[in-house]
Amino acid sequence: MLSRQQVLGLVENQSDWYLGNLWKNHRPWPALGRGFNTGVILLLLDRLRKLRWEQMWRLTAERELMSMLSTSLADQLPCFWNVQLSDHTRSEKCYKDVSDLKVIHWNSPKKLRVKNKHVEFFRNLYLTFLEYDGNLLRRELFGCPSETDHNSENLQKTLSELDEDDPCYEFRRERFTVHRTHLYFLHYEYEAASDNTDVTLVAQLSMDRLQMLEAICKHWEGPISLALYLSDAEAQQFLRYAQGSDVLMSRGNVGYHIVYKEGQFYPVNLLRNVAMQQVNTPYMFLSDIDFLPMYGLYEYLRKSVVQLDMANAKKALVVPAFETLRYRLSYPKSKAELLSQLDMGTLFTFRYHVWTKGHAPTNFAKWRTATTAYRVQWEADFEPYVMVRRDSP
């Protein structure tokens, strides 16, 4: 398809838009003929790296823009590699003669609402595809000739060596599952503060906890790294949910990382690790999706980094956790309000009536009167929510 000297592949625009003749006084951005659609580009990355593309593209662009001549770096691909669906598309001339379409491209801001006589067919095709289980695409089809997959053979050998009578067999087998992961499912743009005190809230969740996202964003203004355990269909539901939320769409510092469902267990440690690995601040606050941080906790933790000299010591800052059994609660805005609600029985220390050991070392009796941070002793079964350095083991 591409010669040895070519590294890019593009399809010609399947619209007369850039010809400037769609209506009177139509003056689009200038192009050579119909131009090329860059919504879908074939890139040979190994060749680009060898060509030192980071420097080369700028020099090439400057040279070509001066002369407006075509470049030998690119080649025109067949139209079925980028079937463009827009109001003024000419793509029918492509797909009426081709049965094996490679890429369907909704290249109009209207997306699925474009005016096209075949749009209903392509819309249904697209919506059906969204419901597919993406894991099926990882399976080798029976009867299809293919090269020997040594990784697959090694995996099967390892699995065959497991003891099926072991009560933990299913758990041990699950260890070898490699989950599909889509990092930064939505746009993310954030640079950590230059004072080396910045903190990212880390959590993981499944579809039944989506309703917590807006509340957490309202309580925590800093960066957030979330791992979501979803099926392919649920990922599309999440996308629609997020796009319909003014709160979520107003935040560019929330990283959503999709780990696609596979197997029968909820891989909590994997999810937490995925979220932690994407943290780009010096510190991270390991929380739970069901917890709402107190208002101002983000700035409080950043100040604590300096006060406790956490950059030069091996410390973990424990954030006390509380819960309520009430559906509606006036969220405490200060420690005094929180203590009052504890005394009235509308708040409790977290899981005190279910798993006392989980948070007993926090020493809530001392916390009630403490005005500064104090040292706690780790004990077995202690499960605190902590802020630690990103490079903590």
mmCIF file of C-alpha atoms in Angstrom:
data_model
loop_
_atom_site.group_PDB
_atom_site.id
_atom_site.type_symbol
_atom_site.label_atom_id
_atom_site.label_comp_id
_atom_site.label_asym_id
_atom_site.label_seq_id
_atom_site.Cartn_x
_atom_site.Cartn_y
_atom_site.Cartn_z
ATOM 1 C CA MET A 1 0.000 0.000 0.000
ATOM 2 C CA LEU A 2 2.796 2.422 0.942
ATOM 3 C CA SER A 3 6.209 2.521 -0.660
ATOM 4 C CA ARG A 4 9.397 2.302 1.380
ATOM 5 C CA GLN A 5 9.693 6.097 1.293
ATOM 6 C CA GLN A 6 6.136 6.789 2.522
ATOM 7 C CA VAL A 7 4.976 6.903 6.121
ATOM 8 C CA LEU A 8 1.476 8.445 6.001
ATOM 9 C CA GLY A 9 -1.734 7.309 4.348
ATOM 10 C CA LEU A 10 -4.773 9.557 3.778
ATOM 11 C CA VAL A 11 -8.103 9.324 1.965
ATOM 12 C CA GLU A 12 -9.409 12.139 -0.246
ATOM 13 C CA ASN A 13 -12.294 14.170 1.155
ATOM 14 C CA GLN A 14 -15.564 12.626 0.000
ATOM 15 C CA SER A 15 -17.286 16.001 -0.094
ATOM 16 C CA ASP A 16 -17.224 19.073 -2.341
ATOM 17 C CA TRP A 17 -16.910 21.322 0.697
ATOM 18 C CA TYR A 18 -13.426 22.607 -0.108
ATOM 19 C CA LEU A 19 -14.277 23.217 -3.766
ATOM 20 C CA GLY A 20 -16.319 26.188 -2.560
ATOM 21 C CA ASN A 21 -19.319 25.611 -4.819
ATOM 22 C CA LEU A 22 -21.972 24.288 -2.439
ATOM 23 C CA TRP A 23 -23.803 27.617 -2.244
ATOM 24 C CA LYS A 24 -23.383 31.251 -3.144
ATOM 25 C CA ASN A 25 -20.500 33.022 -1.367
ATOM 26 C CA HIS A 26 -19.267 29.702 0.038
ATOM 27 C CA ARG A 27 -15.644 30.428 1.019
ATOM 28 C CA PRO A 28 -14.079 27.471 2.832
ATOM 29 C CA TRP A 29 -10.471 27.168 3.938
ATOM 30 C CA PRO A 30 -8.313 26.794 0.788
ATOM 31 C CA ALA A 31 -7.311 23.282 -0.256
ATOM 32 C CA LEU A 32 -5.818 21.505 -3.241
ATOM 33 C CA GLY A 33 -8.900 20.126 -4.956
ATOM 34 C CA ARG A 34 -11.113 18.373 -2.458
ATOM 35 C CA GLY A 35 -8.202 18.015 -0.063
ATOM 36 C CA PHE A 36 -7.593 15.064 2.215
ATOM 37 C CA ASN A 37 -9.498 14.033 5.309
ATOM 38 C CA THR A 38 -7.185 13.844 8.318
ATOM 39 C CA GLY A 39 -9.761 12.397 10.695
ATOM 40 C CA VAL A 40 -8.342 8.971 9.830
ATOM 41 C CA ILE A 41 -4.599 8.664 9.198
ATOM 42 C CA LEU A 42 -2.465 5.584 8.657
ATOM 43 C CA LEU A 43 0.893 6.125 10.414
ATOM 44 C CA LEU A 44 3.888 3.809 10.139
ATOM 45 C CA LEU A 45 5.313 4.633 13.550
ATOM 46 C CA ASP A 46 8.559 2.684 13.257
ATOM 47 C CA ARG A 47 9.495 4.589 10.098
ATOM 48 C CA LEU A 48 8.455 7.909 11.642
ATOM 49 C CA ARG A 49 10.738 7.322 14.609
ATOM 50 C CA LYS A 50 13.671 6.452 12.347
ATOM 51 C CA LEU A 51 13.029 9.632 10.338
ATOM 52 C CA ARG A 52 13.119 11.744 13.538
ATOM 53 C CA TRP A 53 9.586 12.884 12.789
ATOM 54 C CA GLU A 54 9.376 15.370 15.666
ATOM 55 C CA GLN A 55 11.869 17.607 13.866
ATOM 56 C CA MET A 56 11.059 16.579 10.321
ATOM 57 C CA TRP A 57 7.337 17.400 10.291
ATOM 58 C CA ARG A 58 7.899 21.070 11.064
ATOM 59 C CA LEU A 59 10.544 21.486 8.373
ATOM 60 C CA THR A 60 8.387 19.598 5.863
ATOM 61 C CA ALA A 61 5.277 21.632 6.688
ATOM 62 C CA GLU A 62 7.126 24.923 6.324
ATOM 63 C CA ARG A 63 8.607 23.885 2.981
ATOM 64 C CA GLU A 64 5.337 22.559 1.557
ATOM 65 C CA LEU A 65 3.291 25.527 2.726
ATOM 66 C CA MET A 66 5.677 27.844 0.927
ATOM 67 C CA SER A 67 5.236 26.043 -2.388
ATOM 68 C CA MET A 68 1.800 24.353 -1.898
ATOM 69 C CA LEU A 69 3.131 21.298 -3.706
ATOM 70 C CA SER A 70 2.257 17.740 -2.724
ATOM 71 C CA THR A 71 4.647 15.804 -0.513
ATOM 72 C CA SER A 72 6.094 12.394 -1.245
ATOM 73 C CA LEU A 73 5.799 11.441 2.413
ATOM 74 C CA ALA A 74 2.117 10.604 2.017
ATOM 75 C CA ASP A 75 0.091 8.332 -0.220
ATOM 76 C CA GLN A 76 -3.611 8.336 -1.066
ATOM 77 C CA LEU A 77 -5.380 5.316 0.384
ATOM 78 C CA PRO A 78 -8.449 3.649 -1.150
ATOM 79 C CA CYS A 79 -11.688 5.339 -0.099
ATOM 80 C CA PHE A 80 -12.905 2.367 1.955
ATOM 81 C CA TRP A 81 -10.259 3.167 4.589
ATOM 82 C CA ASN A 82 -12.166 6.360 5.479
ATOM 83 C CA VAL A 83 -15.833 6.358 4.466
ATOM 84 C CA GLN A 84 -16.940 9.846 5.469
ATOM 85 C CA LEU A 85 -20.537 10.481 6.496
ATOM 86 C CA SER A 86 -21.547 14.133 6.482
ATOM 87 C CA ASP A 87 -24.326 16.262 5.006
ATOM 88 C CA HIS A 88 -22.508 16.848 1.718
ATOM 89 C CA THR A 89 -20.681 13.559 1.390
ATOM 90 C CA ARG A 90 -19.959 11.821 -1.905
ATOM 91 C CA SER A 91 -19.058 8.597 -0.092
ATOM 92 C CA GLU A 92 -21.848 6.651 -1.820
ATOM 93 C CA LYS A 93 -19.610 6.514 -4.865
ATOM 94 C CA CYS A 94 -17.198 4.561 -2.706
ATOM 95 C CA TYR A 95 -19.331 2.102 -0.785
ATOM 96 C CA LYS A 96 -21.712 1.193 -3.606
ATOM 97 C CA ASP A 97 -18.787 -0.555 -5.303
ATOM 98 C CA VAL A 98 -17.019 -1.900 -2.199
ATOM 99 C CA SER A 99 -18.386 -4.492 0.208
ATOM 100 C CA ASP A 100 -15.477 -4.601 2.665
ATOM 101 C CA LEU A 101 -15.483 -1.166 4.302
ATOM 102 C CA LYS A 102 -12.624 -0.656 6.773
ATOM 103 C CA VAL A 103 -13.440 2.601 8.612
ATOM 104 C CA ILE A 104 -16.734 4.490 8.950
ATOM 105 C CA HIS A 105 -16.043 8.123 9.855
ATOM 106 C CA TRP A 106 -18.746 10.435 11.220
ATOM 107 C CA ASN A 107 -16.787 13.537 10.200
ATOM 108 C CA SER A 108 -19.495 16.096 10.853
ATOM 109 C CA PRO A 109 -20.179 17.971 14.110
ATOM 110 C CA LYS A 110 -23.702 16.551 13.808
ATOM 111 C CA LYS A 111 -22.300 13.014 14.130
ATOM 112 C CA LEU A 112 -25.235 10.555 13.992
ATOM 113 C CA ARG A 113 -27.686 13.328 13.047
ATOM 114 C CA VAL A 114 -26.246 14.044 9.594
ATOM 115 C CA LYS A 115 -28.537 14.151 6.569
ATOM 116 C CA ASN A 116 -27.597 11.223 4.399
ATOM 117 C CA LYS A 117 -29.912 8.810 2.604
ATOM 118 C CA HIS A 118 -28.041 5.813 4.018
ATOM 119 C CA VAL A 119 -27.395 7.252 7.467
ATOM 120 C CA GLU A 120 -29.962 4.983 9.144
ATOM 121 C CA PHE A 121 -28.098 1.889 7.996
ATOM 122 C CA PHE A 122 -24.731 3.154 9.202
ATOM 123 C CA ARG A 123 -26.215 4.469 12.454
ATOM 124 C CA ASN A 124 -27.692 1.059 13.284
ATOM 125 C CA LEU A 125 -24.414 -0.609 12.346
ATOM 126 C CA TYR A 126 -22.512 1.749 14.631
ATOM 127 C CA LEU A 127 -24.899 1.398 17.579
ATOM 128 C CA THR A 128 -24.836 -2.385 17.253
ATOM 129 C CA PHE A 129 -21.050 -2.369 17.288
ATOM 130 C CA LEU A 130 -21.043 -0.359 20.525
ATOM 131 C CA GLU A 131 -22.924 -3.185 22.239
ATOM 132 C CA TYR A 132 -20.346 -5.808 21.283
ATOM 133 C CA ASP A 133 -18.166 -7.414 23.914
ATOM 134 C CA GLY A 134 -14.719 -6.243 22.867
ATOM 135 C CA ASN A 135 -13.163 -9.343 24.417
ATOM 136 C CA LEU A 136 -14.584 -11.353 21.508
ATOM 137 C CA LEU A 137 -12.193 -9.534 19.201
ATOM 138 C CA ARG A 138 -9.277 -10.976 21.171
ATOM 139 C CA ARG A 139 -10.285 -14.570 20.520
ATOM 140 C CA GLU A 140 -8.848 -16.581 17.667
ATOM 141 C CA LEU A 141 -11.641 -17.777 15.410
ATOM 142 C CA PHE A 142 -11.815 -21.508 14.762
ATOM 143 C CA GLY A 143 -10.875 -22.458 11.242
ATOM 144 C CA CYS A 144 -8.956 -19.255 10.565
ATOM 145 C CA PRO A 145 -5.346 -19.935 9.563
ATOM 146 C CA SER A 146 -2.873 -17.988 11.663
ATOM 147 C CA GLU A 147 0.689 -18.077 12.865
ATOM 148 C CA THR A 148 1.503 -19.917 16.066
ATOM 149 C CA ASP A 149 0.971 -17.703 19.103
ATOM 150 C CA HIS A 150 3.682 -18.744 21.542
ATOM 151 C CA ASN A 151 2.329 -16.484 24.297
ATOM 152 C CA SER A 152 -1.037 -18.218 24.069
ATOM 153 C CA GLU A 153 0.630 -21.627 24.165
ATOM 154 C CA ASN A 154 2.638 -20.683 27.249
ATOM 155 C CA LEU A 155 -0.495 -19.393 28.965
ATOM 156 C CA GLN A 156 -2.389 -22.603 28.264
ATOM 157 C CA LYS A 157 0.529 -24.618 29.617
ATOM 158 C CA THR A 158 0.592 -22.527 32.806
ATOM 159 C CA LEU A 159 -3.162 -22.874 33.305
ATOM 160 C CA SER A 160 -3.003 -26.627 32.768
ATOM 161 C CA GLU A 161 -0.525 -26.892 35.642
ATOM 162 C CA LEU A 162 -2.990 -25.396 38.137
ATOM 163 C CA ASP A 163 -4.757 -27.780 40.499
ATOM 164 C CA GLU A 164 -8.463 -27.679 39.641
ATOM 165 C CA ASP A 165 -9.302 -29.218 43.020
ATOM 166 C CA ASP A 166 -7.676 -26.302 44.815
ATOM 167 C CA PRO A 167 -10.436 -24.270 46.578
ATOM 168 C CA CYS A 168 -8.689 -21.146 45.279
ATOM 169 C CA TYR A 169 -8.386 -22.432 41.705
ATOM 170 C CA GLU A 170 -10.631 -19.753 40.185
ATOM 171 C CA PHE A 171 -8.712 -16.995 41.971
ATOM 172 C CA ARG A 172 -5.346 -18.354 40.867
ATOM 173 C CA ARG A 173 -6.575 -18.677 37.293
ATOM 174 C CA GLU A 174 -7.821 -15.101 37.323
ATOM 175 C CA ARG A 175 -4.276 -13.872 38.023
ATOM 176 C CA PHE A 176 -3.349 -14.582 34.415
ATOM 177 C CA THR A 177 -6.163 -12.517 32.915
ATOM 178 C CA VAL A 178 -4.868 -9.548 30.924
ATOM 179 C CA HIS A 179 -7.594 -6.916 30.934
ATOM 180 C CA ARG A 180 -8.061 -4.511 28.063
ATOM 181 C CA THR A 181 -7.400 -1.022 29.386
ATOM 182 C CA HIS A 182 -8.233 2.369 27.876
ATOM 183 C CA LEU A 183 -6.278 5.085 29.665
ATOM 184 C CA TYR A 184 -7.645 8.639 29.605
ATOM 185 C CA PHE A 185 -11.009 7.686 28.136
ATOM 186 C CA LEU A 186 -11.970 11.376 28.221
ATOM 187 C CA HIS A 187 -9.857 14.455 27.645
ATOM 188 C CA TYR A 188 -7.340 15.119 30.417
ATOM 189 C CA GLU A 189 -5.076 18.109 30.733
ATOM 190 C CA TYR A 190 -3.319 18.969 33.959
ATOM 191 C CA GLU A 191 0.157 19.950 35.086
ATOM 192 C CA ALA A 192 1.085 19.470 38.714
ATOM 193 C CA ALA A 193 1.685 22.596 40.793
ATOM 194 C CA SER A 194 5.310 23.721 40.750
ATOM 195 C CA ASP A 195 5.685 23.737 44.557
ATOM 196 C CA ASN A 196 5.859 19.904 44.756
ATOM 197 C CA THR A 197 2.893 19.653 47.135
ATOM 198 C CA ASP A 198 0.183 18.662 44.662
ATOM 199 C CA VAL A 199 -2.089 15.727 45.509
ATOM 200 C CA THR A 200 -4.231 13.474 43.294
ATOM 201 C CA LEU A 201 -7.295 11.692 44.657
ATOM 202 C CA VAL A 202 -7.221 8.020 43.594
ATOM 203 C CA ALA A 203 -10.258 5.718 43.511
ATOM 204 C CA GLN A 204 -11.849 2.877 41.550
ATOM 205 C CA LEU A 205 -15.468 2.133 40.752
ATOM 206 C CA SER A 206 -17.974 0.193 38.690
ATOM 207 C CA MET A 207 -21.123 1.278 36.874
ATOM 208 C CA ASP A 208 -23.289 1.298 40.004
ATOM 209 C CA ARG A 209 -21.217 4.100 41.546
ATOM 210 C CA LEU A 210 -21.324 6.640 38.706
ATOM 211 C CA GLN A 211 -23.668 8.826 40.735
ATOM 212 C CA MET A 212 -20.795 9.600 43.136
ATOM 213 C CA LEU A 213 -18.636 11.335 40.535
ATOM 214 C CA GLU A 214 -20.330 14.728 40.482
ATOM 215 C CA ALA A 215 -20.392 14.974 44.280
ATOM 216 C CA ILE A 216 -16.710 14.066 44.564
ATOM 217 C CA CYS A 217 -15.809 16.672 41.944
ATOM 218 C CA LYS A 218 -17.702 19.303 43.933
ATOM 219 C CA HIS A 219 -15.853 18.392 47.139
ATOM 220 C CA TRP A 220 -12.352 17.956 45.655
ATOM 221 C CA GLU A 221 -11.051 20.618 43.275
ATOM 222 C CA GLY A 222 -7.668 18.978 42.730
ATOM 223 C CA PRO A 223 -6.684 16.307 40.180
ATOM 224 C CA ILE A 224 -8.409 12.921 40.298
ATOM 225 C CA SER A 225 -7.384 9.550 38.853
ATOM 226 C CA LEU A 226 -10.219 7.024 38.504
ATOM 227 C CA ALA A 227 -10.214 3.436 37.265
ATOM 228 C CA LEU A 228 -13.632 2.270 36.056
ATOM 229 C CA TYR A 229 -14.467 -1.427 35.644
ATOM 230 C CA LEU A 230 -16.955 -1.501 32.762
ATOM 231 C CA SER A 231 -18.161 -3.604 29.871
ATOM 232 C CA ASP A 232 -17.959 -2.134 26.368
ATOM 233 C CA ALA A 233 -21.639 -1.214 26.460
ATOM 234 C CA GLU A 234 -21.281 0.343 29.914
ATOM 235 C CA ALA A 235 -18.347 2.417 28.683
ATOM 236 C CA GLN A 236 -20.656 4.001 26.118
ATOM 237 C CA GLN A 237 -23.275 4.632 28.801
ATOM 238 C CA PHE A 238 -20.602 6.299 30.923
ATOM 239 C CA LEU A 239 -19.558 8.438 27.958
ATOM 240 C CA ARG A 240 -23.120 9.681 27.488
ATOM 241 C CA TYR A 241 -23.466 10.258 31.233
ATOM 242 C CA ALA A 242 -20.257 12.286 31.413
ATOM 243 C CA GLN A 243 -21.045 14.327 28.307
ATOM 244 C CA GLY A 244 -24.434 15.202 29.778
ATOM 245 C CA SER A 245 -22.932 16.435 33.051
ATOM 246 C CA ASP A 246 -21.883 20.078 33.260
ATOM 247 C CA VAL A 247 -19.936 19.261 36.426
ATOM 248 C CA LEU A 248 -17.832 16.520 34.834
ATOM 249 C CA MET A 249 -17.348 18.308 31.517
ATOM 250 C CA SER A 250 -16.083 21.418 33.308
ATOM 251 C CA ARG A 251 -13.204 19.444 34.809
ATOM 252 C CA GLY A 252 -10.105 18.771 32.731
ATOM 253 C CA ASN A 253 -8.100 17.401 35.653
ATOM 254 C CA VAL A 254 -10.001 14.130 36.089
ATOM 255 C CA GLY A 255 -8.438 11.097 34.435
ATOM 256 C CA TYR A 256 -10.927 8.327 33.608
ATOM 257 C CA HIS A 257 -9.263 4.982 32.888
ATOM 258 C CA ILE A 258 -11.470 2.142 31.648
ATOM 259 C CA VAL A 259 -10.553 -1.428 32.572
ATOM 260 C CA TYR A 260 -12.862 -3.657 30.554
ATOM 261 C CA LYS A 261 -14.717 -6.451 32.301
ATOM 262 C CA GLU A 262 -13.464 -9.982 31.927
ATOM 263 C CA GLY A 263 -13.780 -12.918 34.278
ATOM 264 C CA GLN A 264 -16.039 -13.369 37.280
ATOM 265 C CA PHE A 265 -14.221 -11.318 39.926
ATOM 266 C CA TYR A 266 -13.872 -7.609 40.620
ATOM 267 C CA PRO A 267 -10.103 -6.921 40.270
ATOM 268 C CA VAL A 268 -9.895 -4.259 42.956
ATOM 269 C CA ASN A 269 -6.096 -4.284 43.269
ATOM 270 C CA LEU A 270 -5.610 -4.075 39.508
ATOM 271 C CA LEU A 271 -8.017 -1.148 39.309
ATOM 272 C CA ARG A 272 -6.302 0.695 42.129
ATOM 273 C CA ASN A 273 -2.908 0.116 40.523
ATOM 274 C CA VAL A 274 -4.116 1.400 37.146
ATOM 275 C CA ALA A 275 -5.388 4.592 38.776
ATOM 276 C CA MET A 276 -2.193 5.024 40.808
ATOM 277 C CA GLN A 277 0.073 4.525 37.799
ATOM 278 C CA GLN A 278 -1.521 7.514 36.047
ATOM 279 C CA VAL A 279 -0.939 9.941 38.921
ATOM 280 C CA ASN A 280 1.285 12.823 37.794
ATOM 281 C CA THR A 281 1.525 14.692 41.099
ATOM 282 C CA PRO A 282 4.111 14.110 43.860
ATOM 283 C CA TYR A 283 1.439 12.825 46.278
ATOM 284 C CA MET A 284 -1.727 10.769 46.059
ATOM 285 C CA PHE A 285 -4.702 10.380 48.361
ATOM 286 C CA LEU A 286 -5.986 6.788 48.264
ATOM 287 C CA SER A 287 -9.710 6.975 48.856
ATOM 288 C CA ASP A 288 -12.862 4.990 48.188
ATOM 289 C CA ILE A 289 -15.503 6.017 45.663
ATOM 290 C CA ASP A 290 -18.183 6.030 48.392
ATOM 291 C CA PHE A 291 -16.371 8.720 50.397
ATOM 292 C CA LEU A 292 -16.839 12.449 50.012
ATOM 293 C CA PRO A 293 -13.758 14.455 51.023
ATOM 294 C CA MET A 294 -14.391 17.296 53.410
ATOM 295 C CA TYR A 295 -14.585 20.681 51.715
ATOM 296 C CA GLY A 296 -11.085 22.125 51.500
ATOM 297 C CA LEU A 297 -9.302 18.790 52.035
ATOM 298 C CA TYR A 298 -7.263 19.223 48.851
ATOM 299 C CA GLU A 299 -5.625 22.435 50.064
ATOM 300 C CA TYR A 300 -5.359 21.084 53.621
ATOM 301 C CA LEU A 301 -3.368 18.063 52.445
ATOM 302 C CA ARG A 302 -1.058 20.238 50.370
ATOM 303 C CA LYS A 303 -0.292 22.370 53.418
ATOM 304 C CA SER A 304 0.283 19.208 55.450
ATOM 305 C CA VAL A 305 2.972 18.122 52.994
ATOM 306 C CA VAL A 306 5.024 21.139 54.059
ATOM 307 C CA GLN A 307 4.112 21.085 57.751
ATOM 308 C CA LEU A 308 4.994 17.388 58.147
ATOM 309 C CA ASP A 309 8.050 17.568 55.858
ATOM 310 C CA MET A 310 6.707 14.600 53.924
ATOM 311 C CA ALA A 311 9.184 15.117 51.095
ATOM 312 C CA ASN A 312 12.057 14.089 53.363
ATOM 313 C CA ALA A 313 10.459 11.410 55.520
ATOM 314 C CA LYS A 314 8.680 8.100 55.112
ATOM 315 C CA LYS A 315 5.248 9.139 56.283
ATOM 316 C CA ALA A 316 1.654 8.326 55.454
ATOM 317 C CA LEU A 317 -0.995 10.822 56.493
ATOM 318 C CA VAL A 318 -4.146 9.047 57.710
ATOM 319 C CA VAL A 319 -7.433 10.814 56.920
ATOM 320 C CA PRO A 320 -10.109 9.798 59.489
ATOM 321 C CA ALA A 321 -13.236 8.257 57.958
ATOM 322 C CA PHE A 322 -16.855 8.553 59.057
ATOM 323 C CA GLU A 323 -20.204 7.283 57.827
ATOM 324 C CA THR A 324 -23.912 7.852 58.223
ATOM 325 C CA LEU A 325 -26.911 5.560 57.982
ATOM 326 C CA ARG A 326 -29.135 8.414 56.844
ATOM 327 C CA TYR A 327 -30.093 8.967 53.231
ATOM 328 C CA ARG A 328 -29.908 12.743 53.593
ATOM 329 C CA LEU A 329 -27.409 14.582 55.749
ATOM 330 C CA SER A 330 -26.254 18.150 56.184
ATOM 331 C CA TYR A 331 -22.586 17.777 55.304
ATOM 332 C CA PRO A 332 -20.421 19.100 58.180
ATOM 333 C CA LYS A 333 -18.401 22.162 57.226
ATOM 334 C CA SER A 334 -16.052 22.052 60.205
ATOM 335 C CA LYS A 335 -14.673 19.694 62.818
ATOM 336 C CA ALA A 336 -16.986 21.250 65.400
ATOM 337 C CA GLU A 337 -20.037 20.382 63.270
ATOM 338 C CA LEU A 338 -18.712 16.867 62.714
ATOM 339 C CA LEU A 339 -18.211 16.315 66.459
ATOM 340 C CA SER A 340 -21.734 17.554 67.087
ATOM 341 C CA GLN A 341 -23.155 15.056 64.589
ATOM 342 C CA LEU A 342 -21.083 12.271 66.159
ATOM 343 C CA ASP A 343 -22.523 13.118 69.566
ATOM 344 C CA MET A 344 -26.073 13.199 68.185
ATOM 345 C CA GLY A 345 -25.637 9.828 66.482
ATOM 346 C CA THR A 346 -26.153 11.056 62.928
ATOM 347 C CA LEU A 347 -22.518 10.205 62.137
ATOM 348 C CA PHE A 348 -20.350 7.266 63.203
ATOM 349 C CA THR A 349 -16.700 6.382 62.902
ATOM 350 C CA PHE A 350 -16.420 4.253 59.795
ATOM 351 C CA ARG A 351 -17.494 0.622 60.200
ATOM 352 C CA TYR A 352 -17.276 0.754 63.997
ATOM 353 C CA HIS A 353 -20.262 -1.610 64.268
ATOM 354 C CA VAL A 354 -19.063 -4.015 61.536
ATOM 355 C CA TRP A 355 -15.253 -4.097 61.492
ATOM 356 C CA THR A 356 -13.820 -2.205 64.445
ATOM 357 C CA LYS A 357 -10.256 -3.301 63.727
ATOM 358 C CA GLY A 358 -10.332 -1.637 60.326
ATOM 359 C CA HIS A 359 -9.985 1.879 61.743
ATOM 360 C CA ALA A 360 -9.381 1.445 65.484
ATOM 361 C CA PRO A 361 -5.670 2.450 65.239
ATOM 362 C CA THR A 362 -6.782 5.899 64.043
ATOM 363 C CA ASN A 363 -7.511 6.502 67.750
ATOM 364 C CA PHE A 364 -10.685 8.532 67.368
ATOM 365 C CA ALA A 365 -10.718 9.376 71.084
ATOM 366 C CA LYS A 366 -7.454 11.258 70.644
ATOM 367 C CA TRP A 367 -8.599 12.733 67.344
ATOM 368 C CA ARG A 368 -11.582 14.432 69.017
ATOM 369 C CA THR A 369 -9.337 16.829 70.942
ATOM 370 C CA ALA A 370 -6.275 16.898 68.681
ATOM 371 C CA THR A 371 -5.377 20.187 67.011
ATOM 372 C CA THR A 372 -2.278 18.909 65.198
ATOM 373 C CA ALA A 373 -1.269 15.680 63.493
ATOM 374 C CA TYR A 374 -0.282 12.828 65.816
ATOM 375 C CA ARG A 375 1.463 9.486 65.344
ATOM 376 C CA VAL A 376 -0.587 6.272 65.207
ATOM 377 C CA GLN A 377 0.635 2.703 65.564
ATOM 378 C CA TRP A 378 -0.075 0.268 62.756
ATOM 379 C CA GLU A 379 -1.977 -2.858 63.753
ATOM 380 C CA ALA A 380 -3.114 -5.939 61.881
ATOM 381 C CA ASP A 381 -6.277 -5.347 59.791
ATOM 382 C CA PHE A 382 -5.766 -1.555 59.787
ATOM 383 C CA GLU A 383 -7.348 -0.232 56.568
ATOM 384 C CA PRO A 384 -6.906 3.556 56.623
ATOM 385 C CA TYR A 385 -7.364 6.060 53.822
ATOM 386 C CA VAL A 386 -3.997 7.716 53.407
ATOM 387 C CA MET A 387 -2.023 10.334 51.545
ATOM 388 C CA VAL A 388 1.426 9.102 50.541
ATOM 389 C CA ARG A 389 4.159 9.979 48.113
ATOM 390 C CA ARG A 390 3.537 8.768 44.586
ATOM 391 C CA ASP A 391 6.735 6.684 44.659
ATOM 392 C CA SER A 392 5.699 4.809 47.810
ATOM 393 C CA PRO A 393 6.019 1.013 47.444
#
